[in-house]
Structures are given as structure tokens and as C-alpha cells.
Amino acid sequence: MNTAGHPEATARRGLELTPFRGLRYDPDRVGSLAAVTSPPYDVVVRPDGLHHLQDADPYNIVRLILPQAATPGARNEQAATTLRRWLSEGVLAVDPEPCLYVYEQHDGEGMLQRGVIGALRVSEPSEGLVLPHEDVMPHVVADRAALMRATSANLEPLLLTYRGDGTTADTTAVIERTIESPPLLATTTEDGFSHRLWSITDPADLAHVRSDLSRRQALIADGHHRWATYLRLRAEHASPGPWDHGLVLLVDTARYPLRVRAIHRLLHGLPVPEALAALDGLFRIQRLDVPLGKALEALADGARAGNAYLLAGDGAFHLIDRPDPALLARTVPADRPAAWRTLDATVLHAALLAHIWHIPEDDPTRIAYIHDTAATVRKAERDGGTAVLMHPVREDVVRDLARQGVTMPRKSTSFGPKPASGLVLRALDL
């Protein structure tokens, strides 16, 4: 019986990672490879981080992933023009043959991550191959889709994880053989991480990777909006074609565990005293006149007993914990697993943002999502808003909910280290 197109047949097909001709900076045409890289677009703290990166090198990748102009259309056209110019000038060059890329990051303090970069076949969540764990914001997906359409390129890889089995023929074994040869590039960025990149072109190694990944299921660790963008753009273009695939980094966390950190919230236009006053009688509130490190230790202690957050922006830290059970009962949806109902992000979005502070989670004029803890506090103090500092979620909780098909509130987690943007790009029209 022909089972092509049947959902079960699709699920059995597994992950399909395809070699591609990477687009990379010519090191002789830029100041340094480190100076042209950037964190992923949503980690750059604007405007401070954006200006710093723009000043680092005239060819910094941030000019493509976060172009600056008066209107969205002008921004995207500027990125497309910049990309074409860099290609014509030889600043960016296409690798001579299709390959997969081994990517390594380490910080010299015990954090080592290795994975493989390739063009992954895009699949719907219903296929059970690439599992999202967070919701997305439609305006961000629209923004990323417009940029990808204009540039006809995947400018930075998503971070996906899977669990390997440690056999000598699996993808991680191929990776660890590959790194015995000299890398295509090596650089150290200002955050102290060293980055190395190799190519996999041997047909036997490519076959091992293809066979191994055909049995795997991946979790989106970072890049939900870009994955949703891949899905949107695939639907807009004829298939088969280059839009059927998207640029990803796949990491075997059985061999290279990732770090999980929180993503914090910055509430615009809500001063800390006003935020605290609204919580009176609904949470326990403790003022902490201590440095940030000590305040985060107190947050970790509070999180062990239940939902806890730090509010900042007025020169002090305020630990809020022990929410009123009646508040949770009337605000947190009851139709989800207990592990979802008790998440800090769930309680924050359902009880605090929606019910108490009345802040729409999708309105960028009211709320920002920031990865850097100290930067969130600084911005709140400068702007007179409220920083809500979160405690990270464990990876096993994230993966378990994803396998149940339950998405967490948006921007619930920050897996890392994230791949640096600018080391390898994928052009869809070359």
C-alpha cells in the first residue's frame, strides 16, 4: 500500500537535514570575524547593543538582521540591498559545494556545545518532528517573514535540540570525527566564547547523519518566531523548492547539555510603586536592599517553594511570592496539565499581566522581553518602568510539555549558548 502523505508515514520519516552551499564572510575583507558577528536578533538589546554592534565593523551582520530605516518596508529593502552589495563586493562568498557544518562553542569554563548546521525540512507541529514549546507573537513573525522575503535568505540559524543514543554511527560521532581536522574558521567573540566551524562533505558521513536524524525528534530551543516564519513562507511558495527548508543548528543534548536561563519582562509606563500597590494582599512582598546577585539568590529560594518574581526599577529589588490561591483559581486556565498551570510564566501572564496590571503581552509599547538581567534592571531604572525578573524553567519540564503538545507562554525560556549570527548564512536564490 502506498502510504505517501499519510500522517503516520510522515512522522516516521523523521528529521531531514540537507547540505547547502553556505554564505560566509571572507576574512580578508572584514576587520575580524568576531567583529562581524552578533547575538540572534531578539537578544540584541536595542538601542545600546545595536549601536555597539554597528560600530564594531561596517559589515557587522546586525545590518542585515536588524536593519535601521524609517519604515518596515525601507528597513527590509535596505537589508536586501546591503546583502546584494556585500555579495557583489566579495565581502560574503558562497562555499564551493553543498555541505553540512559542524559548529562548536566553548567559553573556557566548562561550557562546550557542538552541533550540526544544515537546511532542515520544515514540518508542522502536528507531524511531531519539530516540537515548539512556546507561543509566538504574530507581529514578530510578520516582521521576520518580510525580512526573509526581501533578502531571500535565512540570515541566522535556529537552535534545535534532540536526544541521541551515543552510537558510533550517530550524528554526534560524525561531529567528533570531523573536529579532528582543521576548521574553516575560528574566532573568539567579546563575550569570551570561542567559535569554530567545519564542513562535512564526505558522502559516508552525510549518509550517517541522514540515517541517524531520520529517527529523531527535535525541540525548538531558540527561534520559535523564525520557525513559524519558515512555515509561513513555505506556504507562500511553490513546493518542492528552497522554501521547504530552513537554516538550523541541531544539538544532541544527551552529549552536549544546554544551559537554560530566564527571559525577563520590562513593563513600560508602570512604575514600581504602582505595580506593587496592585499586588497588595495578593502576593507576599519583601523589599531587598541588596546587590543583583544576592537578589537573584533570594529569587531562587522563593522559586523552590512556588511562584516567585523580582520587581526592580526603583533602586531596590522586591521579591514577590506566595500568590493567593484564590487569585490563581480564578485567573489561571484549568484545562492544562498541572506542570503548565504552575509555571512562573503562566502565572505571570494569566494573573499579573492580564488580570492585575492589564498589560497586553503582545503590545511592544507596553512590554519588552529581554534576556540580559542587568540590562533589564538598568532600562527599568532609566525609563521609570518595572522590570520583572524570572527564574529559569528546567529543560525536562520544557521537553515534557512539548511532547504533550502543550505550549508554554511566549518567551518563557532562553536556551544557550545560542549560535552566533554571521558565521554562516543560507541564500535561497543562489
Short mmCIF file of C-alpha atoms in Angstrom, two decimals:
data_model
loop_
_atom_site.label_atom_id
_atom_site.label_comp_id
_atom_site.label_asym_id
_atom_site.label_seq_id
_atom_site.Cartn_x
_atom_site.Cartn_y
_atom_site.Cartn_z
CA MET A 1 0.00 0.00 0.00
CA ASN A 2 1.29 3.47 -0.83
CA THR A 3 1.42 5.47 2.43
CA ALA A 4 2.90 8.67 0.98
CA GLY A 5 1.26 11.69 2.55
CA HIS A 6 -0.27 9.68 5.42
CA PRO A 7 0.42 11.40 8.79
CA GLU A 8 1.97 8.28 10.31
CA ALA A 9 4.24 7.83 7.30
CA THR A 10 5.28 11.48 7.59
CA ALA A 11 6.08 11.08 11.28
CA ARG A 12 8.24 8.02 10.58
CA ARG A 13 10.24 9.98 8.02
CA GLY A 14 11.94 11.88 10.83
CA LEU A 15 14.20 14.90 10.59
CA GLU A 16 15.64 15.64 7.14
CA LEU A 17 18.76 17.81 7.26
CA THR A 18 20.05 18.80 3.83
CA PRO A 19 23.53 20.05 2.86
CA PHE A 20 23.65 23.54 1.35
CA ARG A 21 26.23 25.98 -0.02
CA GLY A 22 26.83 28.29 2.90
CA LEU A 23 27.30 32.00 2.56
CA ARG A 24 30.26 33.16 4.71
CA TYR A 25 32.34 36.26 5.30
CA ASP A 26 35.68 36.46 3.52
CA PRO A 27 38.06 37.01 6.48
CA ASP A 28 40.36 39.10 4.24
CA ARG A 29 37.56 41.61 3.57
CA VAL A 30 36.46 42.33 7.16
CA GLY A 31 38.23 43.64 10.25
CA SER A 32 37.81 40.33 12.05
CA LEU A 33 35.27 37.52 12.08
CA ALA A 34 34.42 38.31 15.70
CA ALA A 35 33.65 41.93 14.78
CA VAL A 36 31.06 40.96 12.15
CA THR A 37 29.11 38.53 14.35
CA SER A 38 26.12 39.29 16.54
CA PRO A 39 23.86 37.52 19.02
CA PRO A 40 20.49 36.45 17.49
CA TYR A 41 18.28 39.39 16.51
CA ASP A 42 15.99 39.07 19.55
CA VAL A 43 18.88 39.03 22.04
CA VAL A 44 20.41 42.33 20.86
CA VAL A 45 19.44 44.95 23.43
CA ARG A 46 18.28 47.90 21.39
CA PRO A 47 19.42 50.63 21.01
CA ASP A 48 22.57 50.20 23.12
CA GLY A 49 23.59 46.79 21.81
CA LEU A 50 22.59 47.64 18.25
CA HIS A 51 24.78 50.75 18.14
CA HIS A 52 27.69 48.86 19.69
CA LEU A 53 27.50 46.17 17.01
CA GLN A 54 27.08 48.67 14.16
CA ASP A 55 30.20 50.46 15.35
CA ALA A 56 32.20 47.23 15.69
CA ASP A 57 32.57 46.78 11.92
CA PRO A 58 30.83 48.28 8.86
CA TYR A 59 29.98 44.74 7.75
CA ASN A 60 28.50 43.50 11.04
CA ILE A 61 25.64 41.06 10.45
CA VAL A 62 23.32 43.23 12.55
CA ARG A 63 22.94 45.45 9.44
CA LEU A 64 21.11 42.51 7.85
CA ILE A 65 19.19 41.01 10.79
CA LEU A 66 18.19 44.38 12.34
CA PRO A 67 18.31 46.96 9.52
CA GLN A 68 17.58 50.55 10.55
CA ALA A 69 15.31 52.83 8.49
CA ALA A 70 12.17 54.93 8.91
CA THR A 71 9.62 52.27 7.87
CA PRO A 72 9.47 48.46 7.90
CA GLY A 73 9.48 48.38 4.10
CA ALA A 74 12.52 50.62 3.92
CA ARG A 75 14.32 48.52 6.54
CA ASN A 76 13.79 45.32 4.61
CA GLU A 77 14.78 46.85 1.29
CA GLN A 78 17.89 48.23 2.94
CA ALA A 79 18.82 44.74 4.19
CA ALA A 80 18.27 43.26 0.73
CA THR A 81 20.37 45.99 -0.91
CA THR A 82 23.13 45.54 1.67
CA LEU A 83 23.20 41.79 1.15
CA ARG A 84 23.43 42.17 -2.65
CA ARG A 85 26.21 44.73 -2.29
CA TRP A 86 28.25 42.55 0.09
CA LEU A 87 27.90 39.64 -2.34
CA SER A 88 28.98 41.72 -5.33
CA GLU A 89 31.94 43.14 -3.40
CA GLY A 90 33.04 39.69 -2.23
CA VAL A 91 32.54 40.51 1.45
CA LEU A 92 30.28 37.45 1.55
CA ALA A 93 31.13 34.45 -0.62
CA VAL A 94 29.35 31.18 -1.37
CA ASP A 95 31.11 27.95 -0.41
CA PRO A 96 32.07 25.85 -3.45
CA GLU A 97 29.99 22.74 -2.67
CA PRO A 98 26.97 21.81 -0.57
CA CYS A 99 27.80 20.60 2.92
CA LEU A 100 26.64 20.38 6.49
CA TYR A 101 28.59 22.44 9.02
CA VAL A 102 29.87 21.37 12.42
CA TYR A 103 29.69 24.27 14.84
CA GLU A 104 31.46 24.42 18.20
CA GLN A 105 31.18 26.97 21.01
CA HIS A 106 33.02 26.95 24.32
CA ASP A 107 33.71 29.53 26.99
CA GLY A 108 36.83 28.05 28.61
CA GLU A 109 34.90 27.49 31.85
CA GLY A 110 33.36 24.11 31.14
CA MET A 111 30.57 25.11 28.73
CA LEU A 112 31.07 23.19 25.47
CA GLN A 113 28.46 22.86 22.76
CA ARG A 114 28.78 21.13 19.40
CA GLY A 115 26.13 20.62 16.77
CA VAL A 116 25.49 20.44 13.06
CA ILE A 117 24.11 23.25 10.87
CA GLY A 118 22.04 22.43 7.81
CA ALA A 119 18.82 23.13 5.92
CA LEU A 120 16.05 21.25 7.75
CA ARG A 121 12.82 20.24 6.05
CA VAL A 122 10.08 22.41 7.53
CA SER A 123 7.29 20.47 9.23
CA GLU A 124 4.07 21.33 11.03
CA PRO A 125 3.87 20.71 14.80
CA SER A 126 1.17 18.10 14.08
CA GLU A 127 3.82 15.94 12.40
CA GLY A 128 5.57 15.53 15.75
CA LEU A 129 9.05 16.09 14.32
CA VAL A 130 9.94 19.62 15.43
CA LEU A 131 8.23 20.47 18.70
CA PRO A 132 7.58 24.06 19.73
CA HIS A 133 7.27 24.80 23.44
CA GLU A 134 6.25 28.47 23.31
CA ASP A 135 3.59 30.56 21.63
CA VAL A 136 4.64 33.23 19.15
CA MET A 137 3.71 36.88 18.65
CA PRO A 138 2.11 37.42 15.23
CA HIS A 139 3.71 40.83 14.65
CA VAL A 140 7.19 39.37 15.17
CA VAL A 141 6.50 36.55 12.69
CA ALA A 142 5.23 39.09 10.16
CA ASP A 143 8.37 41.19 10.67
CA ARG A 144 10.76 38.25 10.21
CA ALA A 145 8.79 36.97 7.19
CA ALA A 146 9.02 40.35 5.48
CA LEU A 147 12.80 40.44 6.05
CA MET A 148 13.29 36.90 4.70
CA ARG A 149 11.15 37.63 1.64
CA ALA A 150 13.13 40.78 0.88
CA THR A 151 16.55 39.17 1.29
CA SER A 152 15.59 35.70 0.05
CA ALA A 153 17.85 34.33 2.75
CA ASN A 154 17.97 32.61 6.11
CA LEU A 155 20.27 35.04 7.88
CA GLU A 156 20.78 33.15 11.17
CA PRO A 157 20.20 29.56 12.31
CA LEU A 158 17.59 28.43 14.81
CA LEU A 159 18.73 26.33 17.78
CA LEU A 160 17.09 22.89 17.95
CA THR A 161 17.87 20.03 20.33
CA TYR A 162 17.40 16.28 20.15
CA ARG A 163 18.45 13.28 22.23
CA GLY A 164 21.00 10.98 20.60
CA ASP A 165 21.85 7.44 21.70
CA GLY A 166 25.65 7.57 21.71
CA THR A 167 26.28 5.03 18.96
CA THR A 168 29.40 5.15 16.78
CA ALA A 169 27.28 5.83 13.68
CA ASP A 170 25.14 8.67 15.02
CA THR A 171 25.46 12.37 14.20
CA THR A 172 27.50 13.23 17.28
CA ALA A 173 30.06 10.57 16.34
CA VAL A 174 30.40 12.19 12.90
CA ILE A 175 30.80 15.59 14.56
CA GLU A 176 33.56 14.36 16.85
CA ARG A 177 35.43 12.80 13.93
CA THR A 178 35.10 15.99 11.91
CA ILE A 179 36.63 18.26 14.56
CA GLU A 180 39.90 16.34 14.34
CA SER A 181 40.58 18.21 11.07
CA PRO A 182 41.45 21.93 10.78
CA PRO A 183 38.37 24.20 10.97
CA LEU A 184 37.10 26.50 8.23
CA LEU A 185 37.16 29.35 10.72
CA ALA A 186 37.95 30.05 14.36
CA THR A 187 37.26 33.23 16.31
CA THR A 188 36.61 34.43 19.84
CA THR A 189 33.84 36.96 20.48
CA GLU A 190 33.88 39.63 23.16
CA ASP A 191 31.69 37.55 25.47
CA GLY A 192 34.61 35.12 25.84
CA PHE A 193 33.14 32.34 23.71
CA SER A 194 35.31 30.76 21.05
CA HIS A 195 33.61 29.62 17.85
CA ARG A 196 34.84 27.08 15.30
CA LEU A 197 33.23 25.83 12.10
CA TRP A 198 33.98 22.77 9.93
CA SER A 199 32.32 21.35 6.81
CA ILE A 200 31.00 17.80 6.34
CA THR A 201 31.25 16.77 2.70
CA ASP A 202 32.18 13.08 2.84
CA PRO A 203 29.27 11.05 1.38
CA ALA A 204 29.57 8.36 4.07
CA ASP A 205 29.42 10.91 6.88
CA LEU A 206 26.47 12.68 5.27
CA ALA A 207 24.70 9.31 4.97
CA HIS A 208 25.33 8.58 8.67
CA VAL A 209 23.83 11.92 9.64
CA ARG A 210 20.83 11.45 7.35
CA SER A 211 20.15 7.94 8.73
CA ASP A 212 20.56 8.98 12.35
CA LEU A 213 18.35 12.07 12.17
CA SER A 214 15.62 10.16 10.33
CA ARG A 215 14.87 8.57 13.73
CA ARG A 216 14.95 11.77 15.78
CA GLN A 217 12.50 14.32 17.13
CA ALA A 218 13.67 17.89 17.80
CA LEU A 219 12.68 20.53 20.32
CA ILE A 220 12.87 24.20 19.35
CA ALA A 221 15.25 25.59 21.95
CA ASP A 222 15.53 29.07 20.43
CA GLY A 223 13.87 30.52 17.35
CA HIS A 224 10.10 29.88 17.62
CA HIS A 225 9.32 33.02 15.64
CA ARG A 226 11.75 32.12 12.88
CA TRP A 227 10.35 28.56 12.68
CA ALA A 228 6.82 30.00 12.41
CA THR A 229 8.23 32.28 9.70
CA TYR A 230 9.63 29.27 7.82
CA LEU A 231 6.16 27.68 7.94
CA ARG A 232 4.50 30.85 6.63
CA LEU A 233 6.97 31.29 3.78
CA ARG A 234 6.82 27.63 2.78
CA ALA A 235 3.05 28.03 2.39
CA GLU A 236 3.58 31.05 0.14
CA HIS A 237 5.98 29.38 -2.30
CA ALA A 238 5.71 26.51 -4.74
CA SER A 239 6.87 23.13 -3.50
CA PRO A 240 9.30 21.49 -3.94
CA GLY A 241 11.69 24.40 -3.63
CA PRO A 242 14.21 26.09 -1.35
CA TRP A 243 11.49 27.49 0.95
CA ASP A 244 10.67 23.91 2.02
CA HIS A 245 13.76 24.06 4.24
CA GLY A 246 15.10 26.43 6.90
CA LEU A 247 18.51 27.04 8.44
CA VAL A 248 19.00 25.34 11.83
CA LEU A 249 21.64 24.22 14.30
CA LEU A 250 20.87 20.78 15.77
CA VAL A 251 22.48 19.88 19.12
CA ASP A 252 22.42 16.45 20.77
CA THR A 253 21.76 17.36 24.41
CA ALA A 254 22.45 13.81 25.54
CA ARG A 255 26.08 14.59 24.68
CA TYR A 256 26.13 18.39 24.98
CA PRO A 257 23.55 19.66 27.51
CA LEU A 258 22.33 23.20 27.01
CA ARG A 259 22.06 25.93 29.61
CA VAL A 260 18.53 27.18 30.39
CA ARG A 261 18.03 30.78 31.51
CA ALA A 262 15.03 33.01 32.03
CA ILE A 263 13.76 35.79 29.78
CA HIS A 264 12.75 38.86 31.74
CA ARG A 265 9.95 41.38 31.20
CA LEU A 266 10.21 45.16 31.10
CA LEU A 267 6.87 46.88 31.68
CA HIS A 268 6.74 50.33 30.11
CA GLY A 269 4.76 53.05 31.82
CA LEU A 270 4.20 51.10 35.04
CA PRO A 271 6.31 52.50 37.91
CA VAL A 272 7.37 50.03 40.60
CA PRO A 273 5.30 51.62 43.42
CA GLU A 274 2.17 51.36 41.26
CA ALA A 275 2.95 47.74 40.34
CA LEU A 276 3.49 46.81 43.99
CA ALA A 277 0.35 48.60 45.18
CA ALA A 278 -1.76 46.48 42.83
CA LEU A 279 -0.31 43.30 44.38
CA ASP A 280 -1.15 44.20 47.97
CA GLY A 281 -2.92 41.28 49.62
CA LEU A 282 -2.42 39.03 46.59
CA PHE A 283 1.31 38.23 46.96
CA ARG A 284 3.81 38.37 49.79
CA ILE A 285 6.11 41.34 49.10
CA GLN A 286 9.63 41.71 50.54
CA ARG A 287 11.92 44.66 49.84
CA LEU A 288 15.55 43.63 49.30
CA ASP A 289 18.23 46.31 49.55
CA VAL A 290 20.96 44.02 48.22
CA PRO A 291 23.05 43.70 45.01
CA LEU A 292 21.59 41.94 41.99
CA GLY A 293 23.42 38.67 42.68
CA LYS A 294 22.00 38.40 46.20
CA ALA A 295 18.53 39.32 44.96
CA LEU A 296 18.68 36.50 42.38
CA GLU A 297 19.68 34.07 45.14
CA ALA A 298 16.58 35.13 47.07
CA LEU A 299 14.51 34.62 43.91
CA ALA A 300 15.89 31.08 43.53
CA ASP A 301 14.99 30.31 47.16
CA GLY A 302 11.47 31.65 46.64
CA ALA A 303 11.03 29.70 43.39
CA ARG A 304 11.74 26.42 45.16
CA ALA A 305 8.57 26.92 47.21
CA GLY A 306 6.33 28.12 44.37
CA ASN A 307 5.84 31.08 42.04
CA ALA A 308 8.24 33.94 42.70
CA TYR A 309 9.44 37.06 40.86
CA LEU A 310 11.71 40.04 41.44
CA LEU A 311 10.45 43.52 40.64
CA ALA A 312 13.02 46.25 40.06
CA GLY A 313 13.29 49.76 38.68
CA ASP A 314 13.22 52.00 41.76
CA GLY A 315 16.73 51.33 43.05
CA ALA A 316 15.79 48.26 45.10
CA PHE A 317 14.57 44.72 44.48
CA HIS A 318 11.18 43.45 45.62
CA LEU A 319 10.63 39.70 45.97
CA ILE A 320 7.02 38.77 45.37
CA ASP A 321 5.96 35.20 46.10
CA ARG A 322 3.25 33.07 47.75
CA PRO A 323 0.38 34.11 45.46
CA ASP A 324 -3.14 33.97 46.82
CA PRO A 325 -4.61 30.56 45.84
CA ALA A 326 -7.97 32.20 45.13
CA LEU A 327 -6.29 34.55 42.65
CA LEU A 328 -4.74 31.59 40.81
CA ALA A 329 -8.01 29.66 40.82
CA ARG A 330 -9.88 32.46 39.06
CA THR A 331 -7.19 33.56 36.60
CA VAL A 332 -5.13 30.51 35.53
CA PRO A 333 -6.87 28.27 32.94
CA ALA A 334 -7.74 24.88 34.42
CA ASP A 335 -7.73 22.91 31.14
CA ARG A 336 -3.95 22.34 31.02
CA PRO A 337 -1.59 19.96 32.87
CA ALA A 338 -0.54 20.92 36.40
CA ALA A 339 3.05 21.43 35.22
CA TRP A 340 1.80 24.18 32.88
CA ARG A 341 -0.59 25.80 35.40
CA THR A 342 2.20 26.21 37.96
CA LEU A 343 4.82 27.70 35.62
CA ASP A 344 6.04 31.15 36.68
CA ALA A 345 5.39 32.41 33.16
CA THR A 346 1.82 31.07 33.21
CA VAL A 347 1.01 32.80 36.49
CA LEU A 348 2.75 35.99 35.36
CA HIS A 349 0.80 36.21 32.11
CA ALA A 350 -2.58 34.97 33.37
CA ALA A 351 -2.72 36.58 36.82
CA LEU A 352 -0.33 39.53 36.84
CA LEU A 353 -0.24 40.88 33.28
CA ALA A 354 -3.80 40.13 32.20
CA HIS A 355 -5.72 40.41 35.48
CA ILE A 356 -3.84 42.77 37.82
CA TRP A 357 -1.71 45.09 35.68
CA HIS A 358 -3.82 44.90 32.48
CA ILE A 359 -0.80 44.81 30.15
CA PRO A 360 -1.30 43.07 26.76
CA GLU A 361 1.52 40.57 26.24
CA ASP A 362 1.72 41.37 22.51
CA ASP A 363 1.89 45.17 22.77
CA PRO A 364 5.53 46.29 22.29
CA THR A 365 4.63 49.75 23.59
CA ARG A 366 3.70 48.22 26.96
CA ILE A 367 6.07 45.27 27.37
CA ALA A 368 9.52 44.18 26.22
CA TYR A 369 11.20 40.77 26.57
CA ILE A 370 14.90 41.00 27.47
CA HIS A 371 17.43 38.20 28.02
CA ASP A 372 20.07 40.16 29.91
CA THR A 373 19.21 40.51 33.60
CA ALA A 374 21.30 43.58 34.41
CA ALA A 375 20.19 45.33 31.21
CA THR A 376 16.53 44.79 32.14
CA VAL A 377 17.09 46.43 35.52
CA ARG A 378 19.04 49.34 34.03
CA LYS A 379 16.36 50.04 31.46
CA ALA A 380 13.60 49.97 34.09
CA GLU A 381 15.51 52.42 36.29
CA ARG A 382 16.26 54.72 33.37
CA ASP A 383 12.74 54.69 31.91
CA GLY A 384 10.72 54.62 35.13
CA GLY A 385 9.15 51.25 34.34
CA THR A 386 9.11 47.92 36.14
CA ALA A 387 11.48 45.03 35.49
CA VAL A 388 10.04 41.60 36.24
CA LEU A 389 12.92 39.17 36.73
CA MET A 390 12.14 35.48 36.24
CA HIS A 391 13.64 32.21 37.47
CA PRO A 392 14.54 29.69 34.70
CA VAL A 393 12.49 26.59 33.91
CA ARG A 394 14.16 23.16 33.92
CA GLU A 395 14.77 21.62 30.47
CA ASP A 396 12.99 18.37 31.37
CA VAL A 397 9.80 20.33 32.16
CA VAL A 398 10.00 22.12 28.79
CA ARG A 399 10.53 18.89 26.84
CA ASP A 400 7.78 17.01 28.68
CA LEU A 401 5.20 19.72 27.99
CA ALA A 402 6.26 19.95 24.34
CA ARG A 403 5.77 16.21 23.89
CA GLN A 404 2.25 16.60 25.27
CA GLY A 405 1.60 19.27 22.66
CA VAL A 406 1.30 21.96 25.35
CA THR A 407 2.95 25.28 24.55
CA MET A 408 4.32 27.50 27.30
CA PRO A 409 3.64 31.23 27.46
CA ARG A 410 5.79 33.10 24.95
CA LYS A 411 9.36 33.96 25.88
CA SER A 412 9.35 31.51 28.80
CA THR A 413 12.88 30.20 28.38
CA SER A 414 16.29 31.08 27.00
CA PHE A 415 18.37 28.09 25.96
CA GLY A 416 22.05 28.62 25.33
CA PRO A 417 24.61 29.19 24.30
CA LYS A 418 22.87 30.46 21.20
CA PRO A 419 24.63 30.25 17.83
CA ALA A 420 26.36 33.46 16.82
CA SER A 421 24.77 35.14 13.83
CA GLY A 422 27.10 35.87 10.94
CA LEU A 423 29.22 32.70 10.80
CA VAL A 424 27.17 31.01 8.06
CA LEU A 425 24.07 32.18 6.15
CA ARG A 426 21.82 30.43 3.64
CA ALA A 427 20.83 32.21 0.42
CA LEU A 428 17.70 30.74 -1.16
CA ASP A 429 18.28 32.10 -4.67
CA LEU A 430 21.91 31.09 -5.25
#
